[in-house]
């Protein structure tokens, strides 16, 4: 029975799982979930994943959510190259350290930028107040600085000499604000050099394929039917405004 | 070999911090030899030049295993569970069971942790720092978010099993219980009307034994001081 992966490539963690599976030649059925149309709240999806988030996988009877748990599971099951999630205790701990920090450390800030710049103006019909935008930008810049200085430092990749899940998870999050039209790499030489290395390891074709959607988001969001997205209004008011 | 350096595991902890308590409990429960260095955040001990050199992010917990410095309780617990000979239920080797623990520990970061912490922040920390009373609207909002998380814990993770990830206690339960204890510091028992979570907590406390109470002494003192003020 084939592995099913429930993905929406607008979502950063979906991209990391997609890239990981493709890069490692793991065959799967791509089950498209359209998050912006609220498909994760439907009955069908609830059967796959009680947490109602994408990415999610169904491997026979086994269903799993959370991109990090998914990639670790796949790495083990398909015995992928050691560098992705090293067996060495200390190297693995470095990868886990980044994967743990990033939930609040960068993911939150990068996602927020995407919402503030593109989705909220579309759904709510108003621009986000300047002070909120400035605050979010400051948070994002702080995170990027930490990634450059503490996590990458003088190494080619976060865990050391080779690419790992940490770099994969980092790059997809950093690309999210880029999709909203904010070039976070500008003026950040170290980050740009790291990005080039990560892209080279993943392969430009696969990287571009995974990011095609998000990089076209400005145009796409413009053409979206905002009436279908009203389901997000309460979330927006609670989280962002 | 003569003159061999003793194996030394040091953890830098503030027991008012939820993830620090999880590590404290894990080490004691599993009788892992270690040294604790207390870092009192409220006294700014995390901002000293020496501490900043150790951890530029000025946060707790930090683990130092000989020369190896590690932050993030999630990573630290998984490191300890792998390095030391602890029972297999903490961080199972079986891929599907391990995946369940990884699934919860990821979800924890953006659900249990921030929502429980925010209640404590609004009710205890901010008033303490600013000298102003807690903002009732903000507390209400924080409680609503937390309520949402508690419902998910009950209806998703604990739906058909006694512990968050299966039949036995794991790192998931340890991290969760420490977070859910935090609002108690302000005198608030967030589980009191939730029988499912109360029985889960009771099972967790049983499994952890003495180490649970010991780790929470500081929080209990804070609770008693908070209640005295009310």
PDB file of N, CA and C in Angstrom, chain A residues 49-53 59 62-66 68-69 72-73 76-77 85 89-94 96-104 146 150-151 237-241, chain B residues 55-57 65 68-75 78-79 82-83 91 93 95-100 102-107 109-111 114-115 141 145 148 155-157:
ATOM      1  N   UNK A  49      -6.412  12.821  10.208  1.00  0.00           N
ATOM      2  CA  UNK A  49      -5.578  13.523  11.164  1.00  0.00           C
ATOM      3  C   UNK A  49      -6.438  14.344  12.110  1.00  0.00           C
ATOM      4  N   UNK A  50      -6.518  13.876  13.347  1.00  0.00           N
ATOM      5  CA  UNK A  50      -7.367  14.544  14.337  1.00  0.00           C
ATOM      6  C   UNK A  50      -6.864  15.947  14.650  1.00  0.00           C
ATOM      7  N   UNK A  51      -5.584  16.181  14.447  1.00  0.00           N
ATOM      8  CA  UNK A  51      -5.035  17.490  14.763  1.00  0.00           C
ATOM      9  C   UNK A  51      -5.408  18.506  13.683  1.00  0.00           C
ATOM     10  N   UNK A  52      -5.905  18.007  12.564  1.00  0.00           N
ATOM     11  CA  UNK A  52      -6.391  18.871  11.478  1.00  0.00           C
ATOM     12  C   UNK A  52      -5.359  19.854  10.957  1.00  0.00           C
ATOM     13  N   UNK A  53      -4.167  19.348  10.779  1.00  0.00           N
ATOM     14  CA  UNK A  53      -3.151  20.211  10.196  1.00  0.00           C
ATOM     15  C   UNK A  53      -2.463  19.460   9.059  1.00  0.00           C
ATOM     16  N   UNK A  59       0.328   5.956   6.360  1.00  0.00           N
ATOM     17  CA  UNK A  59       1.200   4.865   5.920  1.00  0.00           C
ATOM     18  C   UNK A  59       0.520   3.573   6.358  1.00  0.00           C
ATOM     19  N   UNK A  62      -1.234   3.610   9.755  1.00  0.00           N
ATOM     20  CA  UNK A  62      -0.583   4.570  10.626  1.00  0.00           C
ATOM     21  C   UNK A  62      -0.703   5.978  10.079  1.00  0.00           C
ATOM     22  N   UNK A  63      -1.349   6.852  10.861  1.00  0.00           N
ATOM     23  CA  UNK A  63      -1.497   8.245  10.463  1.00  0.00           C
ATOM     24  C   UNK A  63      -0.631   9.111  11.361  1.00  0.00           C
ATOM     25  N   UNK A  64      -0.043  10.125  10.786  1.00  0.00           N
ATOM     26  CA  UNK A  64       0.860  10.970  11.558  1.00  0.00           C
ATOM     27  C   UNK A  64       0.798  12.401  11.085  1.00  0.00           C
ATOM     28  N   UNK A  65       0.862  13.337  12.024  1.00  0.00           N
ATOM     29  CA  UNK A  65       0.940  14.766  11.707  1.00  0.00           C
ATOM     30  C   UNK A  65       2.271  15.310  12.221  1.00  0.00           C
ATOM     31  N   UNK A  66       2.479  16.613  11.991  1.00  0.00           N
ATOM     32  CA  UNK A  66       3.706  17.310  12.404  1.00  0.00           C
ATOM     33  C   UNK A  66       4.893  16.939  11.517  1.00  0.00           C
ATOM     34  N   UNK A  68       7.999  17.510  11.488  1.00  0.00           N
ATOM     35  CA  UNK A  68       9.253  17.020  12.062  1.00  0.00           C
ATOM     36  C   UNK A  68       9.131  15.549  12.432  1.00  0.00           C
ATOM     37  N   UNK A  69       7.997  15.194  13.029  1.00  0.00           N
ATOM     38  CA  UNK A  69       7.763  13.790  13.365  1.00  0.00           C
ATOM     39  C   UNK A  69       7.715  12.956  12.081  1.00  0.00           C
ATOM     40  N   UNK A  72      11.284  12.486  10.543  1.00  0.00           N
ATOM     41  CA  UNK A  72      12.091  11.549  11.338  1.00  0.00           C
ATOM     42  C   UNK A  72      11.606  10.117  11.114  1.00  0.00           C
ATOM     43  N   UNK A  73      10.304   9.956  11.036  1.00  0.00           N
ATOM     44  CA  UNK A  73       9.710   8.643  10.789  1.00  0.00           C
ATOM     45  C   UNK A  73      10.138   8.103   9.427  1.00  0.00           C
ATOM     46  N   UNK A  76      13.828   7.108   9.264  1.00  0.00           N
ATOM     47  CA  UNK A  76      14.059   5.812   9.890  1.00  0.00           C
ATOM     48  C   UNK A  76      13.537   4.677   8.996  1.00  0.00           C
ATOM     49  N   UNK A  77      12.331   4.841   8.529  1.00  0.00           N
ATOM     50  CA  UNK A  77      11.705   3.776   7.742  1.00  0.00           C
ATOM     51  C   UNK A  77      12.444   3.513   6.439  1.00  0.00           C
ATOM     52  N   UNK A  85      19.524  13.000   9.475  1.00  0.00           N
ATOM     53  CA  UNK A  85      19.184  12.926  10.886  1.00  0.00           C
ATOM     54  C   UNK A  85      20.217  11.982  11.519  1.00  0.00           C
ATOM     55  N   UNK A  89      25.005  10.831  18.560  1.00  0.00           N
ATOM     56  CA  UNK A  89      24.201  11.462  19.612  1.00  0.00           C
ATOM     57  C   UNK A  89      24.281  12.989  19.619  1.00  0.00           C
ATOM     58  N   UNK A  90      25.510  13.495  19.524  1.00  0.00           N
ATOM     59  CA  UNK A  90      25.681  14.952  19.615  1.00  0.00           C
ATOM     60  C   UNK A  90      25.233  15.655  18.342  1.00  0.00           C
ATOM     61  N   UNK A  91      25.520  15.048  17.190  1.00  0.00           N
ATOM     62  CA  UNK A  91      25.087  15.673  15.923  1.00  0.00           C
ATOM     63  C   UNK A  91      23.566  15.692  15.879  1.00  0.00           C
ATOM     64  N   UNK A  92      22.965  14.597  16.292  1.00  0.00           N
ATOM     65  CA  UNK A  92      21.512  14.509  16.305  1.00  0.00           C
ATOM     66  C   UNK A  92      20.920  15.564  17.257  1.00  0.00           C
ATOM     67  N   UNK A  93      21.577  15.729  18.388  1.00  0.00           N
ATOM     68  CA  UNK A  93      21.098  16.726  19.373  1.00  0.00           C
ATOM     69  C   UNK A  93      21.127  18.128  18.779  1.00  0.00           C
ATOM     70  N   UNK A  94      22.129  18.436  17.986  1.00  0.00           N
ATOM     71  CA  UNK A  94      22.225  19.762  17.333  1.00  0.00           C
ATOM     72  C   UNK A  94      21.056  19.956  16.381  1.00  0.00           C
ATOM     73  N   UNK A  96      18.148  18.389  16.594  1.00  0.00           N
ATOM     74  CA  UNK A  96      16.947  18.500  17.436  1.00  0.00           C
ATOM     75  C   UNK A  96      16.846  19.877  18.080  1.00  0.00           C
ATOM     76  N   UNK A  97      17.982  20.422  18.451  1.00  0.00           N
ATOM     77  CA  UNK A  97      18.003  21.743  19.094  1.00  0.00           C
ATOM     78  C   UNK A  97      17.409  22.795  18.144  1.00  0.00           C
ATOM     79  N   UNK A  98      17.854  22.774  16.898  1.00  0.00           N
ATOM     80  CA  UNK A  98      17.290  23.726  15.933  1.00  0.00           C
ATOM     81  C   UNK A  98      15.811  23.440  15.683  1.00  0.00           C
ATOM     82  N   UNK A  99      15.463  22.177  15.486  1.00  0.00           N
ATOM     83  CA  UNK A  99      14.076  21.818  15.180  1.00  0.00           C
ATOM     84  C   UNK A  99      13.130  22.220  16.311  1.00  0.00           C
ATOM     85  N   UNK A 100      13.635  22.212  17.530  1.00  0.00           N
ATOM     86  CA  UNK A 100      12.824  22.607  18.673  1.00  0.00           C
ATOM     87  C   UNK A 100      12.689  24.134  18.725  1.00  0.00           C
ATOM     88  N   UNK A 101      13.795  24.823  18.618  1.00  0.00           N
ATOM     89  CA  UNK A 101      13.812  26.292  18.687  1.00  0.00           C
ATOM     90  C   UNK A 101      12.943  26.940  17.614  1.00  0.00           C
ATOM     91  N   UNK A 102      12.968  26.360  16.424  1.00  0.00           N
ATOM     92  CA  UNK A 102      12.399  27.041  15.266  1.00  0.00           C
ATOM     93  C   UNK A 102      10.880  27.229  15.309  1.00  0.00           C
ATOM     94  N   UNK A 103      10.161  26.417  16.080  1.00  0.00           N
ATOM     95  CA  UNK A 103       8.696  26.546  16.138  1.00  0.00           C
ATOM     96  C   UNK A 103       8.289  27.981  16.482  1.00  0.00           C
ATOM     97  N   UNK A 104       8.899  28.476  17.567  1.00  0.00           N
ATOM     98  CA  UNK A 104       8.586  29.837  17.989  1.00  0.00           C
ATOM     99  C   UNK A 104       9.651  30.809  17.492  1.00  0.00           C
ATOM    100  N   UNK A 146      19.698  35.488  14.589  1.00  0.00           N
ATOM    101  CA  UNK A 146      20.052  34.336  15.418  1.00  0.00           C
ATOM    102  C   UNK A 146      20.408  33.135  14.558  1.00  0.00           C
ATOM    103  N   UNK A 150      23.987  32.203  15.465  1.00  0.00           N
ATOM    104  CA  UNK A 150      24.103  31.082  16.398  1.00  0.00           C
ATOM    105  C   UNK A 150      23.985  29.731  15.700  1.00  0.00           C
ATOM    106  N   UNK A 151      23.017  29.598  14.817  1.00  0.00           N
ATOM    107  CA  UNK A 151      22.777  28.264  14.280  1.00  0.00           C
ATOM    108  C   UNK A 151      23.694  27.915  13.106  1.00  0.00           C
ATOM    109  N   UNK A 237      -8.350  37.773  13.886  1.00  0.00           N
ATOM    110  CA  UNK A 237      -8.604  38.765  14.938  1.00  0.00           C
ATOM    111  C   UNK A 237      -7.943  38.351  16.240  1.00  0.00           C
ATOM    112  N   UNK A 238      -7.966  37.045  16.482  1.00  0.00           N
ATOM    113  CA  UNK A 238      -7.389  36.550  17.729  1.00  0.00           C
ATOM    114  C   UNK A 238      -5.870  36.600  17.732  1.00  0.00           C
ATOM    115  N   UNK A 239      -5.276  36.208  16.599  1.00  0.00           N
ATOM    116  CA  UNK A 239      -3.824  36.041  16.578  1.00  0.00           C
ATOM    117  C   UNK A 239      -3.052  37.285  16.193  1.00  0.00           C
ATOM    118  N   UNK A 240      -3.601  38.037  15.245  1.00  0.00           N
ATOM    119  CA  UNK A 240      -2.755  39.063  14.648  1.00  0.00           C
ATOM    120  C   UNK A 240      -3.181  40.503  14.938  1.00  0.00           C
ATOM    121  N   UNK A 241      -4.486  40.690  15.146  1.00  0.00           N
ATOM    122  CA  UNK A 241      -4.925  42.094  15.222  1.00  0.00           C
ATOM    123  C   UNK A 241      -5.432  42.475  16.602  1.00  0.00           C
TER     124      UNK A 241
ATOM    125  N   UNK B  55      25.368  30.632  27.128  1.00  0.00           N
ATOM    126  CA  UNK B  55      24.196  30.635  26.257  1.00  0.00           C
ATOM    127  C   UNK B  55      23.834  32.057  25.830  1.00  0.00           C
ATOM    128  N   UNK B  56      24.272  32.451  24.638  1.00  0.00           N
ATOM    129  CA  UNK B  56      24.015  33.813  24.160  1.00  0.00           C
ATOM    130  C   UNK B  56      22.530  34.167  24.130  1.00  0.00           C
ATOM    131  N   UNK B  57      21.670  33.167  24.088  1.00  0.00           N
ATOM    132  CA  UNK B  57      20.234  33.459  24.075  1.00  0.00           C
ATOM    133  C   UNK B  57      19.711  33.731  25.484  1.00  0.00           C
ATOM    134  N   UNK B  65      27.391  18.544  28.882  1.00  0.00           N
ATOM    135  CA  UNK B  65      27.866  17.181  29.094  1.00  0.00           C
ATOM    136  C   UNK B  65      29.333  17.168  28.710  1.00  0.00           C
ATOM    137  N   UNK B  68      30.129  19.414  25.793  1.00  0.00           N
ATOM    138  CA  UNK B  68      29.026  19.574  24.846  1.00  0.00           C
ATOM    139  C   UNK B  68      27.892  20.384  25.461  1.00  0.00           C
ATOM    140  N   UNK B  69      27.622  21.560  24.875  1.00  0.00           N
ATOM    141  CA  UNK B  69      26.596  22.462  25.397  1.00  0.00           C
ATOM    142  C   UNK B  69      25.331  22.327  24.547  1.00  0.00           C
ATOM    143  N   UNK B  70      24.204  22.127  25.199  1.00  0.00           N
ATOM    144  CA  UNK B  70      22.943  21.945  24.458  1.00  0.00           C
ATOM    145  C   UNK B  70      21.812  22.736  25.094  1.00  0.00           C
ATOM    146  N   UNK B  71      21.023  23.405  24.270  1.00  0.00           N
ATOM    147  CA  UNK B  71      19.829  24.119  24.747  1.00  0.00           C
ATOM    148  C   UNK B  71      18.590  23.416  24.207  1.00  0.00           C
ATOM    149  N   UNK B  72      17.413  23.917  24.605  1.00  0.00           N
ATOM    150  CA  UNK B  72      16.129  23.355  24.174  1.00  0.00           C
ATOM    151  C   UNK B  72      15.790  22.049  24.895  1.00  0.00           C
ATOM    152  N   UNK B  73      14.807  22.138  25.793  1.00  0.00           N
ATOM    153  CA  UNK B  73      14.468  20.991  26.644  1.00  0.00           C
ATOM    154  C   UNK B  73      14.100  19.757  25.828  1.00  0.00           C
ATOM    155  N   UNK B  74      13.416  19.974  24.735  1.00  0.00           N
ATOM    156  CA  UNK B  74      13.028  18.907  23.809  1.00  0.00           C
ATOM    157  C   UNK B  74      14.262  18.107  23.394  1.00  0.00           C
ATOM    158  N   UNK B  75      15.289  18.836  22.925  1.00  0.00           N
ATOM    159  CA  UNK B  75      16.520  18.201  22.464  1.00  0.00           C
ATOM    160  C   UNK B  75      17.279  17.567  23.630  1.00  0.00           C
ATOM    161  N   UNK B  78      15.604  14.277  24.804  1.00  0.00           N
ATOM    162  CA  UNK B  78      15.820  13.198  23.842  1.00  0.00           C
ATOM    163  C   UNK B  78      17.277  12.724  23.875  1.00  0.00           C
ATOM    164  N   UNK B  79      18.194  13.646  24.093  1.00  0.00           N
ATOM    165  CA  UNK B  79      19.616  13.309  24.219  1.00  0.00           C
ATOM    166  C   UNK B  79      19.827  12.413  25.448  1.00  0.00           C
ATOM    167  N   UNK B  82      18.376   8.934  25.192  1.00  0.00           N
ATOM    168  CA  UNK B  82      19.132   8.073  24.289  1.00  0.00           C
ATOM    169  C   UNK B  82      20.464   7.662  24.910  1.00  0.00           C
ATOM    170  N   UNK B  83      21.128   8.616  25.571  1.00  0.00           N
ATOM    171  CA  UNK B  83      22.469   8.341  26.094  1.00  0.00           C
ATOM    172  C   UNK B  83      22.440   7.419  27.308  1.00  0.00           C
ATOM    173  N   UNK B  91      11.104   7.329  25.490  1.00  0.00           N
ATOM    174  CA  UNK B  91      11.295   7.756  24.109  1.00  0.00           C
ATOM    175  C   UNK B  91      11.483   6.463  23.313  1.00  0.00           C
ATOM    176  N   UNK B  93      11.818   3.127  21.039  1.00  0.00           N
ATOM    177  CA  UNK B  93      12.642   2.869  19.854  1.00  0.00           C
ATOM    178  C   UNK B  93      11.781   2.456  18.658  1.00  0.00           C
ATOM    179  N   UNK B  95       9.569   2.662  15.695  1.00  0.00           N
ATOM    180  CA  UNK B  95       9.366   3.875  14.891  1.00  0.00           C
ATOM    181  C   UNK B  95       7.988   4.522  15.039  1.00  0.00           C
ATOM    182  N   UNK B  96       6.922   3.710  15.068  1.00  0.00           N
ATOM    183  CA  UNK B  96       5.595   4.327  15.136  1.00  0.00           C
ATOM    184  C   UNK B  96       5.353   4.930  16.515  1.00  0.00           C
ATOM    185  N   UNK B  97       5.814   4.261  17.536  1.00  0.00           N
ATOM    186  CA  UNK B  97       5.609   4.788  18.885  1.00  0.00           C
ATOM    187  C   UNK B  97       6.480   6.014  19.119  1.00  0.00           C
ATOM    188  N   UNK B  98       7.694   5.997  18.577  1.00  0.00           N
ATOM    189  CA  UNK B  98       8.563   7.168  18.675  1.00  0.00           C
ATOM    190  C   UNK B  98       7.953   8.345  17.924  1.00  0.00           C
ATOM    191  N   UNK B  99       7.385   8.042  16.764  1.00  0.00           N
ATOM    192  CA  UNK B  99       6.773   9.106  15.959  1.00  0.00           C
ATOM    193  C   UNK B  99       5.650   9.793  16.736  1.00  0.00           C
ATOM    194  N   UNK B 100       4.910   9.036  17.506  1.00  0.00           N
ATOM    195  CA  UNK B 100       3.832   9.621  18.307  1.00  0.00           C
ATOM    196  C   UNK B 100       4.389  10.621  19.304  1.00  0.00           C
ATOM    197  N   UNK B 102       7.297  12.213  19.036  1.00  0.00           N
ATOM    198  CA  UNK B 102       7.799  13.353  18.242  1.00  0.00           C
ATOM    199  C   UNK B 102       6.644  14.237  17.796  1.00  0.00           C
ATOM    200  N   UNK B 103       5.528  13.618  17.469  1.00  0.00           N
ATOM    201  CA  UNK B 103       4.351  14.374  17.031  1.00  0.00           C
ATOM    202  C   UNK B 103       3.872  15.274  18.164  1.00  0.00           C
ATOM    203  N   UNK B 104       3.719  14.703  19.363  1.00  0.00           N
ATOM    204  CA  UNK B 104       3.270  15.529  20.488  1.00  0.00           C
ATOM    205  C   UNK B 104       4.292  16.617  20.824  1.00  0.00           C
ATOM    206  N   UNK B 105       5.565  16.266  20.922  1.00  0.00           N
ATOM    207  CA  UNK B 105       6.556  17.267  21.351  1.00  0.00           C
ATOM    208  C   UNK B 105       6.645  18.427  20.357  1.00  0.00           C
ATOM    209  N   UNK B 106       6.356  18.167  19.078  1.00  0.00           N
ATOM    210  CA  UNK B 106       6.334  19.268  18.108  1.00  0.00           C
ATOM    211  C   UNK B 106       5.104  20.145  18.359  1.00  0.00           C
ATOM    212  N   UNK B 107       3.967  19.519  18.460  1.00  0.00           N
ATOM    213  CA  UNK B 107       2.689  20.218  18.665  1.00  0.00           C
ATOM    214  C   UNK B 107       2.714  21.038  19.954  1.00  0.00           C
ATOM    215  N   UNK B 109       4.995  22.806  21.318  1.00  0.00           N
ATOM    216  CA  UNK B 109       5.638  24.119  21.231  1.00  0.00           C
ATOM    217  C   UNK B 109       4.671  25.243  20.898  1.00  0.00           C
ATOM    218  N   UNK B 110       3.685  24.936  20.064  1.00  0.00           N
ATOM    219  CA  UNK B 110       2.778  26.001  19.630  1.00  0.00           C
ATOM    220  C   UNK B 110       1.394  25.859  20.251  1.00  0.00           C
ATOM    221  N   UNK B 111       1.241  24.925  21.150  1.00  0.00           N
ATOM    222  CA  UNK B 111      -0.049  24.754  21.796  1.00  0.00           C
ATOM    223  C   UNK B 111       0.051  24.774  23.316  1.00  0.00           C
ATOM    224  N   UNK B 114       2.899  27.661  24.879  1.00  0.00           N
ATOM    225  CA  UNK B 114       2.580  29.087  24.889  1.00  0.00           C
ATOM    226  C   UNK B 114       1.265  29.416  25.599  1.00  0.00           C
ATOM    227  N   UNK B 115       0.272  28.542  25.466  1.00  0.00           N
ATOM    228  CA  UNK B 115      -1.032  28.886  26.037  1.00  0.00           C
ATOM    229  C   UNK B 115      -1.050  28.815  27.546  1.00  0.00           C
ATOM    230  N   UNK B 141      -8.640  36.212  27.542  1.00  0.00           N
ATOM    231  CA  UNK B 141      -8.233  35.748  26.222  1.00  0.00           C
ATOM    232  C   UNK B 141      -7.256  34.579  26.337  1.00  0.00           C
ATOM    233  N   UNK B 145      -7.732  30.632  25.006  1.00  0.00           N
ATOM    234  CA  UNK B 145      -6.774  29.879  24.186  1.00  0.00           C
ATOM    235  C   UNK B 145      -6.350  28.601  24.891  1.00  0.00           C
ATOM    236  N   UNK B 148      -9.009  25.913  24.772  1.00  0.00           N
ATOM    237  CA  UNK B 148      -8.949  25.279  23.463  1.00  0.00           C
ATOM    238  C   UNK B 148      -7.918  24.143  23.440  1.00  0.00           C
ATOM    239  N   UNK B 155      -9.566  15.482  23.883  1.00  0.00           N
ATOM    240  CA  UNK B 155     -10.291  14.836  22.793  1.00  0.00           C
ATOM    241  C   UNK B 155      -9.416  14.238  21.707  1.00  0.00           C
ATOM    242  N   UNK B 156      -8.166  14.643  21.677  1.00  0.00           N
ATOM    243  CA  UNK B 156      -7.291  14.085  20.658  1.00  0.00           C
ATOM    244  C   UNK B 156      -6.292  13.126  21.283  1.00  0.00           C
ATOM    245  N   UNK B 157      -5.365  13.635  22.045  1.00  0.00           N
ATOM    246  CA  UNK B 157      -4.292  12.779  22.557  1.00  0.00           C
ATOM    247  C   UNK B 157      -4.773  11.780  23.597  1.00  0.00           C
TER     248      UNK B 157
END
